[in-house]
């Protein structure tokens, strides 16, 4: 039985930020990671690494990354002011996001990015996936011009190095099973460590061990029938352990428990994420093509907005289709716009020189109905508006349902390509209710549970129905820092 000031459960981004922050308060800190070292790092390690934070000038961006004079001269980085960031969160969550939590997230996002940098995380401009050239100038789509060098895997590596430098102990293959709780305060964790049951004592416990996305039984229970059939985009270790442990001692559940982040994902991707492929099973360029189900029909407005604002809910739409799949169909006019994930080795793709030759290759699809859908779609495309992939161009359809609101072009230029997708779940939205100032978990009567904190995916109340890309990592860092600092301070003051 070891004694620590603070135990952090998990070793993803939120946990690492919490552990480092607790250590900064002088606390003796241990991290418990269910996975082996090889598989450690949670969903954070699978993340693409784009990060959404509030900035209103190039000077703000310079707090986060080095920008050369040439970068500044040749780019329009735009803005993501606090107001813009909050508007996005409110609009995408149908005005359900917790006002206080979202304000903390937005207001602390830039400082937290600068803090991450001070801990050794390297950020770079997101020239690859989130920008384009317009009249010789680089512009960024989706208000997210910065990403972590090396993606989520890079982020975890940088933070691992910082944790090691600060003398934080990490225990791998150590799955937290329950909280040590005497009815008044939490004072440790019971764990399964390499087949042995142990108890590790601490002044405070920070739960940062993810949602329940990798647990098919919980997915069916909370998200609904059919969700057990989703593929898991990331780690297999986030099975709801932290949520269960906290609920067992009377913590208050909060947020959108029947909601989750889920995207289009290769139909034949493995059951869980593959660290060698990372996020590349995703297929986010559907805005330039058509999404076709087994009945040969379209079922969403592919172009209602940039993918950053629809991708997290369209996975769920694919799951609702017969046999849980959709083909993304493109013609050669947009081939150059397809993101890098369309060119990986493991991809379920067919191609043909005519639509009639393509149709029977779309496994599981009613070919005649597909051809009819394309004919009707092509006829409905507005010809009086110019296609422009760098803005919401208003080049939509007229008279079909569902419409396509932007980037609608007739599918008429061979060769044609189609990619088979299903639903890949990223993370679940339901979580715990916390005290806003400290990240301390509240009980069902909204009283703080002494000694218990949480952050990351486990925090409820921020995301409902949908999610703006790049917010998960920033949220984990902001609230990880808050919880870790408060836990560290509390144990040093005790
Ligand atoms: C493919 C993919 C791409 C993504 N891309 C982006 C992106 O570009 N930008 C962005 O902002 N977000 C992205 N996300 C979302 C983002 O990764 C998550 O929101 C974020 O990483 C969650 O961090 P976390 O620390 O809360 O959880 P995780 O990083 O999942 O960490 C949870 C940790 O808890 C451990 N654990 C679980 N149960 C136990 C237990 N009982 N005992 C001990 N340890 C346990 C796990 O092993 C893991 O280490 C992406 C996610 C995926 C899957």
PDB file of N, CA and C in Angstrom, residues 72-158:
ATOM      1  N   UNK A  72       3.530  34.637 -41.556  1.00  0.00           N
ATOM      2  CA  UNK A  72       2.576  35.708 -41.256  1.00  0.00           C
ATOM      3  C   UNK A  72       2.225  36.472 -42.533  1.00  0.00           C
ATOM      4  N   UNK A  73       3.260  36.713 -43.366  1.00  0.00           N
ATOM      5  CA  UNK A  73       3.021  37.501 -44.586  1.00  0.00           C
ATOM      6  C   UNK A  73       2.142  36.751 -45.586  1.00  0.00           C
ATOM      7  N   UNK A  74       2.254  35.420 -45.604  1.00  0.00           N
ATOM      8  CA  UNK A  74       1.559  34.675 -46.669  1.00  0.00           C
ATOM      9  C   UNK A  74       0.267  34.003 -46.197  1.00  0.00           C
ATOM     10  N   UNK A  75      -0.094  34.183 -44.910  1.00  0.00           N
ATOM     11  CA  UNK A  75      -1.286  33.487 -44.390  1.00  0.00           C
ATOM     12  C   UNK A  75      -2.295  34.468 -43.819  1.00  0.00           C
ATOM     13  N   UNK A  76      -3.544  34.062 -43.912  1.00  0.00           N
ATOM     14  CA  UNK A  76      -4.594  34.774 -43.192  1.00  0.00           C
ATOM     15  C   UNK A  76      -5.101  33.798 -42.133  1.00  0.00           C
ATOM     16  N   UNK A  77      -4.651  33.991 -40.893  1.00  0.00           N
ATOM     17  CA  UNK A  77      -4.988  33.034 -39.830  1.00  0.00           C
ATOM     18  C   UNK A  77      -6.410  33.230 -39.303  1.00  0.00           C
ATOM     19  N   UNK A  78      -7.059  34.309 -39.720  1.00  0.00           N
ATOM     20  CA  UNK A  78      -8.421  34.560 -39.251  1.00  0.00           C
ATOM     21  C   UNK A  78      -8.450  34.757 -37.736  1.00  0.00           C
ATOM     22  N   UNK A  79      -9.600  34.526 -37.153  1.00  0.00           N
ATOM     23  CA  UNK A  79      -9.729  34.638 -35.696  1.00  0.00           C
ATOM     24  C   UNK A  79     -10.634  33.526 -35.190  1.00  0.00           C
ATOM     25  N   UNK A  80     -10.506  33.247 -33.925  1.00  0.00           N
ATOM     26  CA  UNK A  80     -11.509  32.454 -33.219  1.00  0.00           C
ATOM     27  C   UNK A  80     -11.658  33.151 -31.864  1.00  0.00           C
ATOM     28  N   UNK A  81     -12.288  34.316 -31.909  1.00  0.00           N
ATOM     29  CA  UNK A  81     -12.408  35.102 -30.680  1.00  0.00           C
ATOM     30  C   UNK A  81     -13.215  34.311 -29.655  1.00  0.00           C
ATOM     31  N   UNK A  82     -13.155  34.773 -28.416  1.00  0.00           N
ATOM     32  CA  UNK A  82     -13.945  34.086 -27.381  1.00  0.00           C
ATOM     33  C   UNK A  82     -15.408  34.019 -27.774  1.00  0.00           C
ATOM     34  N   UNK A  83     -15.898  35.135 -28.331  1.00  0.00           N
ATOM     35  CA  UNK A  83     -17.315  35.180 -28.723  1.00  0.00           C
ATOM     36  C   UNK A  83     -17.574  34.153 -29.830  1.00  0.00           C
ATOM     37  N   UNK A  84     -16.648  34.084 -30.802  1.00  0.00           N
ATOM     38  CA  UNK A  84     -16.842  33.134 -31.903  1.00  0.00           C
ATOM     39  C   UNK A  84     -16.796  31.689 -31.406  1.00  0.00           C
ATOM     40  N   UNK A  85     -15.844  31.425 -30.518  1.00  0.00           N
ATOM     41  CA  UNK A  85     -15.705  30.071 -29.966  1.00  0.00           C
ATOM     42  C   UNK A  85     -16.982  29.697 -29.185  1.00  0.00           C
ATOM     43  N   UNK A  86     -17.439  30.627 -28.342  1.00  0.00           N
ATOM     44  CA  UNK A  86     -18.653  30.347 -27.560  1.00  0.00           C
ATOM     45  C   UNK A  86     -19.865  30.165 -28.467  1.00  0.00           C
ATOM     46  N   UNK A  87     -19.974  31.034 -29.487  1.00  0.00           N
ATOM     47  CA  UNK A  87     -21.100  30.898 -30.433  1.00  0.00           C
ATOM     48  C   UNK A  87     -21.097  29.507 -31.052  1.00  0.00           C
ATOM     49  N   UNK A  88     -19.913  29.053 -31.469  1.00  0.00           N
ATOM     50  CA  UNK A  88     -19.808  27.729 -32.094  1.00  0.00           C
ATOM     51  C   UNK A  88     -20.293  26.659 -31.117  1.00  0.00           C
ATOM     52  N   UNK A  89     -19.805  26.732 -29.878  1.00  0.00           N
ATOM     53  CA  UNK A  89     -20.194  25.721 -28.881  1.00  0.00           C
ATOM     54  C   UNK A  89     -21.705  25.735 -28.640  1.00  0.00           C
ATOM     55  N   UNK A  90     -22.239  26.941 -28.534  1.00  0.00           N
ATOM     56  CA  UNK A  90     -23.678  27.051 -28.277  1.00  0.00           C
ATOM     57  C   UNK A  90     -24.491  26.524 -29.446  1.00  0.00           C
ATOM     58  N   UNK A  91     -24.106  26.958 -30.665  1.00  0.00           N
ATOM     59  CA  UNK A  91     -24.891  26.542 -31.834  1.00  0.00           C
ATOM     60  C   UNK A  91     -24.846  25.025 -32.013  1.00  0.00           C
ATOM     61  N   UNK A  92     -23.629  24.453 -31.896  1.00  0.00           N
ATOM     62  CA  UNK A  92     -23.508  23.019 -32.171  1.00  0.00           C
ATOM     63  C   UNK A  92     -24.171  22.158 -31.099  1.00  0.00           C
ATOM     64  N   UNK A  93     -24.273  22.681 -29.889  1.00  0.00           N
ATOM     65  CA  UNK A  93     -24.884  21.879 -28.818  1.00  0.00           C
ATOM     66  C   UNK A  93     -26.363  22.247 -28.630  1.00  0.00           C
ATOM     67  N   UNK A  94     -26.936  22.934 -29.612  1.00  0.00           N
ATOM     68  CA  UNK A  94     -28.334  23.380 -29.522  1.00  0.00           C
ATOM     69  C   UNK A  94     -28.581  24.144 -28.220  1.00  0.00           C
ATOM     70  N   UNK A  95     -27.611  24.971 -27.865  1.00  0.00           N
ATOM     71  CA  UNK A  95     -27.707  25.864 -26.693  1.00  0.00           C
ATOM     72  C   UNK A  95     -27.838  25.087 -25.381  1.00  0.00           C
ATOM     73  N   UNK A  96     -27.316  23.864 -25.350  1.00  0.00           N
ATOM     74  CA  UNK A  96     -27.385  23.071 -24.126  1.00  0.00           C
ATOM     75  C   UNK A  96     -26.060  23.054 -23.374  1.00  0.00           C
ATOM     76  N   UNK A  97     -24.970  23.519 -23.970  1.00  0.00           N
ATOM     77  CA  UNK A  97     -23.693  23.461 -23.250  1.00  0.00           C
ATOM     78  C   UNK A  97     -23.795  24.232 -21.934  1.00  0.00           C
ATOM     79  N   UNK A  98     -23.181  23.715 -20.893  1.00  0.00           N
ATOM     80  CA  UNK A  98     -23.211  24.380 -19.590  1.00  0.00           C
ATOM     81  C   UNK A  98     -22.548  25.758 -19.726  1.00  0.00           C
ATOM     82  N   UNK A  99     -23.275  26.834 -19.407  1.00  0.00           N
ATOM     83  CA  UNK A  99     -22.725  28.177 -19.640  1.00  0.00           C
ATOM     84  C   UNK A  99     -21.415  28.423 -18.895  1.00  0.00           C
ATOM     85  N   UNK A 100     -21.340  27.947 -17.650  1.00  0.00           N
ATOM     86  CA  UNK A 100     -20.117  28.225 -16.877  1.00  0.00           C
ATOM     87  C   UNK A 100     -18.943  27.387 -17.375  1.00  0.00           C
ATOM     88  N   UNK A 101     -19.208  26.104 -17.611  1.00  0.00           N
ATOM     89  CA  UNK A 101     -18.106  25.242 -18.078  1.00  0.00           C
ATOM     90  C   UNK A 101     -17.589  25.708 -19.435  1.00  0.00           C
ATOM     91  N   UNK A 102     -18.519  26.068 -20.324  1.00  0.00           N
ATOM     92  CA  UNK A 102     -18.062  26.459 -21.661  1.00  0.00           C
ATOM     93  C   UNK A 102     -17.293  27.775 -21.585  1.00  0.00           C
ATOM     94  N   UNK A 103     -17.697  28.635 -20.684  1.00  0.00           N
ATOM     95  CA  UNK A 103     -16.980  29.901 -20.554  1.00  0.00           C
ATOM     96  C   UNK A 103     -15.559  29.671 -20.003  1.00  0.00           C
ATOM     97  N   UNK A 104     -15.467  28.767 -19.035  1.00  0.00           N
ATOM     98  CA  UNK A 104     -14.127  28.443 -18.503  1.00  0.00           C
ATOM     99  C   UNK A 104     -13.271  27.855 -19.622  1.00  0.00           C
ATOM    100  N   UNK A 105     -13.846  26.926 -20.362  1.00  0.00           N
ATOM    101  CA  UNK A 105     -13.099  26.297 -21.460  1.00  0.00           C
ATOM    102  C   UNK A 105     -12.581  27.359 -22.427  1.00  0.00           C
ATOM    103  N   UNK A 106     -13.471  28.222 -22.845  1.00  0.00           N
ATOM    104  CA  UNK A 106     -13.099  29.223 -23.847  1.00  0.00           C
ATOM    105  C   UNK A 106     -12.104  30.224 -23.255  1.00  0.00           C
ATOM    106  N   UNK A 107     -12.409  30.747 -22.075  1.00  0.00           N
ATOM    107  CA  UNK A 107     -11.559  31.802 -21.495  1.00  0.00           C
ATOM    108  C   UNK A 107     -10.165  31.305 -21.145  1.00  0.00           C
ATOM    109  N   UNK A 108     -10.049  30.044 -20.784  1.00  0.00           N
ATOM    110  CA  UNK A 108      -8.729  29.548 -20.374  1.00  0.00           C
ATOM    111  C   UNK A 108      -7.992  28.822 -21.503  1.00  0.00           C
ATOM    112  N   UNK A 109      -8.620  28.747 -22.676  1.00  0.00           N
ATOM    113  CA  UNK A 109      -8.027  27.914 -23.724  1.00  0.00           C
ATOM    114  C   UNK A 109      -6.672  28.438 -24.213  1.00  0.00           C
ATOM    115  N   UNK A 110      -6.556  29.745 -24.412  1.00  0.00           N
ATOM    116  CA  UNK A 110      -5.290  30.282 -24.933  1.00  0.00           C
ATOM    117  C   UNK A 110      -4.178  30.160 -23.880  1.00  0.00           C
ATOM    118  N   UNK A 111      -4.480  30.536 -22.645  1.00  0.00           N
ATOM    119  CA  UNK A 111      -3.470  30.410 -21.573  1.00  0.00           C
ATOM    120  C   UNK A 111      -3.030  28.960 -21.422  1.00  0.00           C
ATOM    121  N   UNK A 112      -3.982  28.053 -21.564  1.00  0.00           N
ATOM    122  CA  UNK A 112      -3.649  26.632 -21.399  1.00  0.00           C
ATOM    123  C   UNK A 112      -2.747  26.147 -22.530  1.00  0.00           C
ATOM    124  N   UNK A 113      -3.001  26.633 -23.737  1.00  0.00           N
ATOM    125  CA  UNK A 113      -2.117  26.279 -24.857  1.00  0.00           C
ATOM    126  C   UNK A 113      -0.695  26.786 -24.580  1.00  0.00           C
ATOM    127  N   UNK A 114      -0.612  28.021 -24.064  1.00  0.00           N
ATOM    128  CA  UNK A 114       0.713  28.587 -23.749  1.00  0.00           C
ATOM    129  C   UNK A 114       1.369  27.772 -22.636  1.00  0.00           C
ATOM    130  N   UNK A 115       0.570  27.321 -21.682  1.00  0.00           N
ATOM    131  CA  UNK A 115       1.087  26.483 -20.587  1.00  0.00           C
ATOM    132  C   UNK A 115       1.619  25.153 -21.132  1.00  0.00           C
ATOM    133  N   UNK A 116       0.845  24.548 -22.046  1.00  0.00           N
ATOM    134  CA  UNK A 116       1.308  23.284 -22.650  1.00  0.00           C
ATOM    135  C   UNK A 116       2.657  23.507 -23.323  1.00  0.00           C
ATOM    136  N   UNK A 117       2.754  24.624 -24.028  1.00  0.00           N
ATOM    137  CA  UNK A 117       4.028  24.926 -24.697  1.00  0.00           C
ATOM    138  C   UNK A 117       5.154  25.046 -23.671  1.00  0.00           C
ATOM    139  N   UNK A 118       4.836  25.696 -22.542  1.00  0.00           N
ATOM    140  CA  UNK A 118       5.876  25.874 -21.502  1.00  0.00           C
ATOM    141  C   UNK A 118       6.291  24.517 -20.915  1.00  0.00           C
ATOM    142  N   UNK A 119       5.439  23.518 -21.063  1.00  0.00           N
ATOM    143  CA  UNK A 119       5.769  22.164 -20.573  1.00  0.00           C
ATOM    144  C   UNK A 119       6.462  21.327 -21.644  1.00  0.00           C
ATOM    145  N   UNK A 120       6.723  21.941 -22.796  1.00  0.00           N
ATOM    146  CA  UNK A 120       7.503  21.252 -23.825  1.00  0.00           C
ATOM    147  C   UNK A 120       6.711  20.773 -25.029  1.00  0.00           C
ATOM    148  N   UNK A 121       5.398  21.039 -25.046  1.00  0.00           N
ATOM    149  CA  UNK A 121       4.601  20.609 -26.207  1.00  0.00           C
ATOM    150  C   UNK A 121       4.893  21.544 -27.381  1.00  0.00           C
ATOM    151  N   UNK A 122       5.116  20.940 -28.549  1.00  0.00           N
ATOM    152  CA  UNK A 122       5.442  21.747 -29.721  1.00  0.00           C
ATOM    153  C   UNK A 122       4.220  21.845 -30.636  1.00  0.00           C
ATOM    154  N   UNK A 123       3.837  23.060 -30.926  1.00  0.00           N
ATOM    155  CA  UNK A 123       2.705  23.294 -31.832  1.00  0.00           C
ATOM    156  C   UNK A 123       3.205  23.851 -33.160  1.00  0.00           C
ATOM    157  N   UNK A 124       2.459  23.539 -34.208  1.00  0.00           N
ATOM    158  CA  UNK A 124       2.829  24.031 -35.545  1.00  0.00           C
ATOM    159  C   UNK A 124       1.567  24.493 -36.277  1.00  0.00           C
ATOM    160  N   UNK A 125       1.726  25.362 -37.282  1.00  0.00           N
ATOM    161  CA  UNK A 125       0.538  25.751 -38.063  1.00  0.00           C
ATOM    162  C   UNK A 125      -0.032  24.541 -38.795  1.00  0.00           C
ATOM    163  N   UNK A 126      -1.348  24.506 -38.885  1.00  0.00           N
ATOM    164  CA  UNK A 126      -2.055  23.356 -39.463  1.00  0.00           C
ATOM    165  C   UNK A 126      -2.174  23.531 -40.977  1.00  0.00           C
ATOM    166  N   UNK A 127      -1.023  23.528 -41.658  1.00  0.00           N
ATOM    167  CA  UNK A 127      -1.035  23.766 -43.105  1.00  0.00           C
ATOM    168  C   UNK A 127      -1.607  22.575 -43.868  1.00  0.00           C
ATOM    169  N   UNK A 128      -1.471  21.379 -43.287  1.00  0.00           N
ATOM    170  CA  UNK A 128      -1.821  20.167 -44.024  1.00  0.00           C
ATOM    171  C   UNK A 128      -3.293  19.986 -44.277  1.00  0.00           C
ATOM    172  N   UNK A 129      -4.071  19.815 -43.205  1.00  0.00           N
ATOM    173  CA  UNK A 129      -5.425  19.321 -43.395  1.00  0.00           C
ATOM    174  C   UNK A 129      -6.496  20.401 -43.325  1.00  0.00           C
ATOM    175  N   UNK A 130      -6.127  21.575 -42.826  1.00  0.00           N
ATOM    176  CA  UNK A 130      -7.188  22.517 -42.481  1.00  0.00           C
ATOM    177  C   UNK A 130      -7.002  23.862 -43.173  1.00  0.00           C
ATOM    178  N   UNK A 131      -6.306  23.862 -44.320  1.00  0.00           N
ATOM    179  CA  UNK A 131      -6.082  25.153 -44.971  1.00  0.00           C
ATOM    180  C   UNK A 131      -6.023  24.993 -46.482  1.00  0.00           C
ATOM    181  N   UNK A 132      -6.099  26.118 -47.169  1.00  0.00           N
ATOM    182  CA  UNK A 132      -6.024  26.097 -48.632  1.00  0.00           C
ATOM    183  C   UNK A 132      -5.498  27.428 -49.140  1.00  0.00           C
ATOM    184  N   UNK A 133      -5.058  27.455 -50.401  1.00  0.00           N
ATOM    185  CA  UNK A 133      -4.513  28.688 -50.981  1.00  0.00           C
ATOM    186  C   UNK A 133      -5.610  29.423 -51.753  1.00  0.00           C
ATOM    187  N   UNK A 134      -5.767  30.699 -51.451  1.00  0.00           N
ATOM    188  CA  UNK A 134      -6.720  31.524 -52.188  1.00  0.00           C
ATOM    189  C   UNK A 134      -5.971  32.758 -52.668  1.00  0.00           C
ATOM    190  N   UNK A 135      -5.886  32.926 -53.968  1.00  0.00           N
ATOM    191  CA  UNK A 135      -5.133  34.040 -54.564  1.00  0.00           C
ATOM    192  C   UNK A 135      -3.739  34.159 -53.962  1.00  0.00           C
ATOM    193  N   UNK A 136      -3.076  33.041 -53.811  1.00  0.00           N
ATOM    194  CA  UNK A 136      -1.699  33.040 -53.316  1.00  0.00           C
ATOM    195  C   UNK A 136      -1.577  33.169 -51.809  1.00  0.00           C
ATOM    196  N   UNK A 137      -2.659  33.344 -51.106  1.00  0.00           N
ATOM    197  CA  UNK A 137      -2.609  33.471 -49.643  1.00  0.00           C
ATOM    198  C   UNK A 137      -3.217  32.228 -48.994  1.00  0.00           C
ATOM    199  N   UNK A 138      -2.592  31.774 -47.899  1.00  0.00           N
ATOM    200  CA  UNK A 138      -3.108  30.583 -47.228  1.00  0.00           C
ATOM    201  C   UNK A 138      -4.208  30.984 -46.240  1.00  0.00           C
ATOM    202  N   UNK A 139      -5.348  30.351 -46.380  1.00  0.00           N
ATOM    203  CA  UNK A 139      -6.402  30.609 -45.393  1.00  0.00           C
ATOM    204  C   UNK A 139      -6.730  29.302 -44.669  1.00  0.00           C
ATOM    205  N   UNK A 140      -7.294  29.455 -43.489  1.00  0.00           N
ATOM    206  CA  UNK A 140      -7.583  28.275 -42.647  1.00  0.00           C
ATOM    207  C   UNK A 140      -9.095  28.112 -42.507  1.00  0.00           C
ATOM    208  N   UNK A 141      -9.568  26.855 -42.609  1.00  0.00           N
ATOM    209  CA  UNK A 141     -11.009  26.615 -42.467  1.00  0.00           C
ATOM    210  C   UNK A 141     -11.301  26.173 -41.030  1.00  0.00           C
ATOM    211  N   UNK A 142     -12.460  26.541 -40.547  1.00  0.00           N
ATOM    212  CA  UNK A 142     -12.926  25.968 -39.281  1.00  0.00           C
ATOM    213  C   UNK A 142     -12.298  26.594 -38.049  1.00  0.00           C
ATOM    214  N   UNK A 143     -11.628  27.746 -38.200  1.00  0.00           N
ATOM    215  CA  UNK A 143     -11.068  28.510 -37.068  1.00  0.00           C
ATOM    216  C   UNK A 143     -10.113  27.689 -36.202  1.00  0.00           C
ATOM    217  N   UNK A 144      -9.240  26.959 -36.852  1.00  0.00           N
ATOM    218  CA  UNK A 144      -8.343  26.079 -36.093  1.00  0.00           C
ATOM    219  C   UNK A 144      -6.968  25.982 -36.764  1.00  0.00           C
ATOM    220  N   UNK A 145      -6.170  27.045 -36.704  1.00  0.00           N
ATOM    221  CA  UNK A 145      -4.945  27.051 -37.506  1.00  0.00           C
ATOM    222  C   UNK A 145      -3.737  26.338 -36.880  1.00  0.00           C
ATOM    223  N   UNK A 146      -3.897  25.789 -35.683  1.00  0.00           N
ATOM    224  CA  UNK A 146      -2.729  25.225 -34.988  1.00  0.00           C
ATOM    225  C   UNK A 146      -2.978  23.761 -34.624  1.00  0.00           C
ATOM    226  N   UNK A 147      -1.944  22.944 -34.763  1.00  0.00           N
ATOM    227  CA  UNK A 147      -2.040  21.551 -34.316  1.00  0.00           C
ATOM    228  C   UNK A 147      -0.758  21.167 -33.575  1.00  0.00           C
ATOM    229  N   UNK A 148      -0.826  20.038 -32.870  1.00  0.00           N
ATOM    230  CA  UNK A 148       0.362  19.561 -32.169  1.00  0.00           C
ATOM    231  C   UNK A 148       1.279  18.890 -33.174  1.00  0.00           C
ATOM    232  N   UNK A 149       2.541  19.154 -33.073  1.00  0.00           N
ATOM    233  CA  UNK A 149       3.503  18.450 -33.921  1.00  0.00           C
ATOM    234  C   UNK A 149       3.469  16.971 -33.529  1.00  0.00           C
ATOM    235  N   UNK A 150       3.256  16.096 -34.518  1.00  0.00           N
ATOM    236  CA  UNK A 150       3.183  14.663 -34.214  1.00  0.00           C
ATOM    237  C   UNK A 150       1.794  14.216 -33.792  1.00  0.00           C
ATOM    238  N   UNK A 151       0.796  15.094 -33.911  1.00  0.00           N
ATOM    239  CA  UNK A 151      -0.587  14.724 -33.582  1.00  0.00           C
ATOM    240  C   UNK A 151      -0.759  14.354 -32.112  1.00  0.00           C
ATOM    241  N   UNK A 152      -1.836  13.613 -31.829  1.00  0.00           N
ATOM    242  CA  UNK A 152      -2.118  13.224 -30.443  1.00  0.00           C
ATOM    243  C   UNK A 152      -0.985  12.397 -29.848  1.00  0.00           C
ATOM    244  N   UNK A 153      -0.370  11.563 -30.693  1.00  0.00           N
ATOM    245  CA  UNK A 153       0.738  10.734 -30.198  1.00  0.00           C
ATOM    246  C   UNK A 153       1.890  11.643 -29.757  1.00  0.00           C
ATOM    247  N   UNK A 154       2.111  12.705 -30.532  1.00  0.00           N
ATOM    248  CA  UNK A 154       3.153  13.673 -30.170  1.00  0.00           C
ATOM    249  C   UNK A 154       2.829  14.355 -28.846  1.00  0.00           C
ATOM    250  N   UNK A 155       1.568  14.745 -28.700  1.00  0.00           N
ATOM    251  CA  UNK A 155       1.145  15.421 -27.465  1.00  0.00           C
ATOM    252  C   UNK A 155       1.435  14.545 -26.243  1.00  0.00           C
ATOM    253  N   UNK A 156       1.048  13.269 -26.349  1.00  0.00           N
ATOM    254  CA  UNK A 156       1.260  12.357 -25.218  1.00  0.00           C
ATOM    255  C   UNK A 156       2.769  12.195 -24.955  1.00  0.00           C
ATOM    256  N   UNK A 157       3.539  12.116 -26.006  1.00  0.00           N
ATOM    257  CA  UNK A 157       5.001  11.972 -25.811  1.00  0.00           C
ATOM    258  C   UNK A 157       5.596  13.189 -25.107  1.00  0.00           C
ATOM    259  N   UNK A 158       5.191  14.382 -25.558  1.00  0.00           N
ATOM    260  CA  UNK A 158       5.723  15.606 -24.925  1.00  0.00           C
ATOM    261  C   UNK A 158       5.335  15.644 -23.441  1.00  0.00           C
TER     262      UNK A 158
END
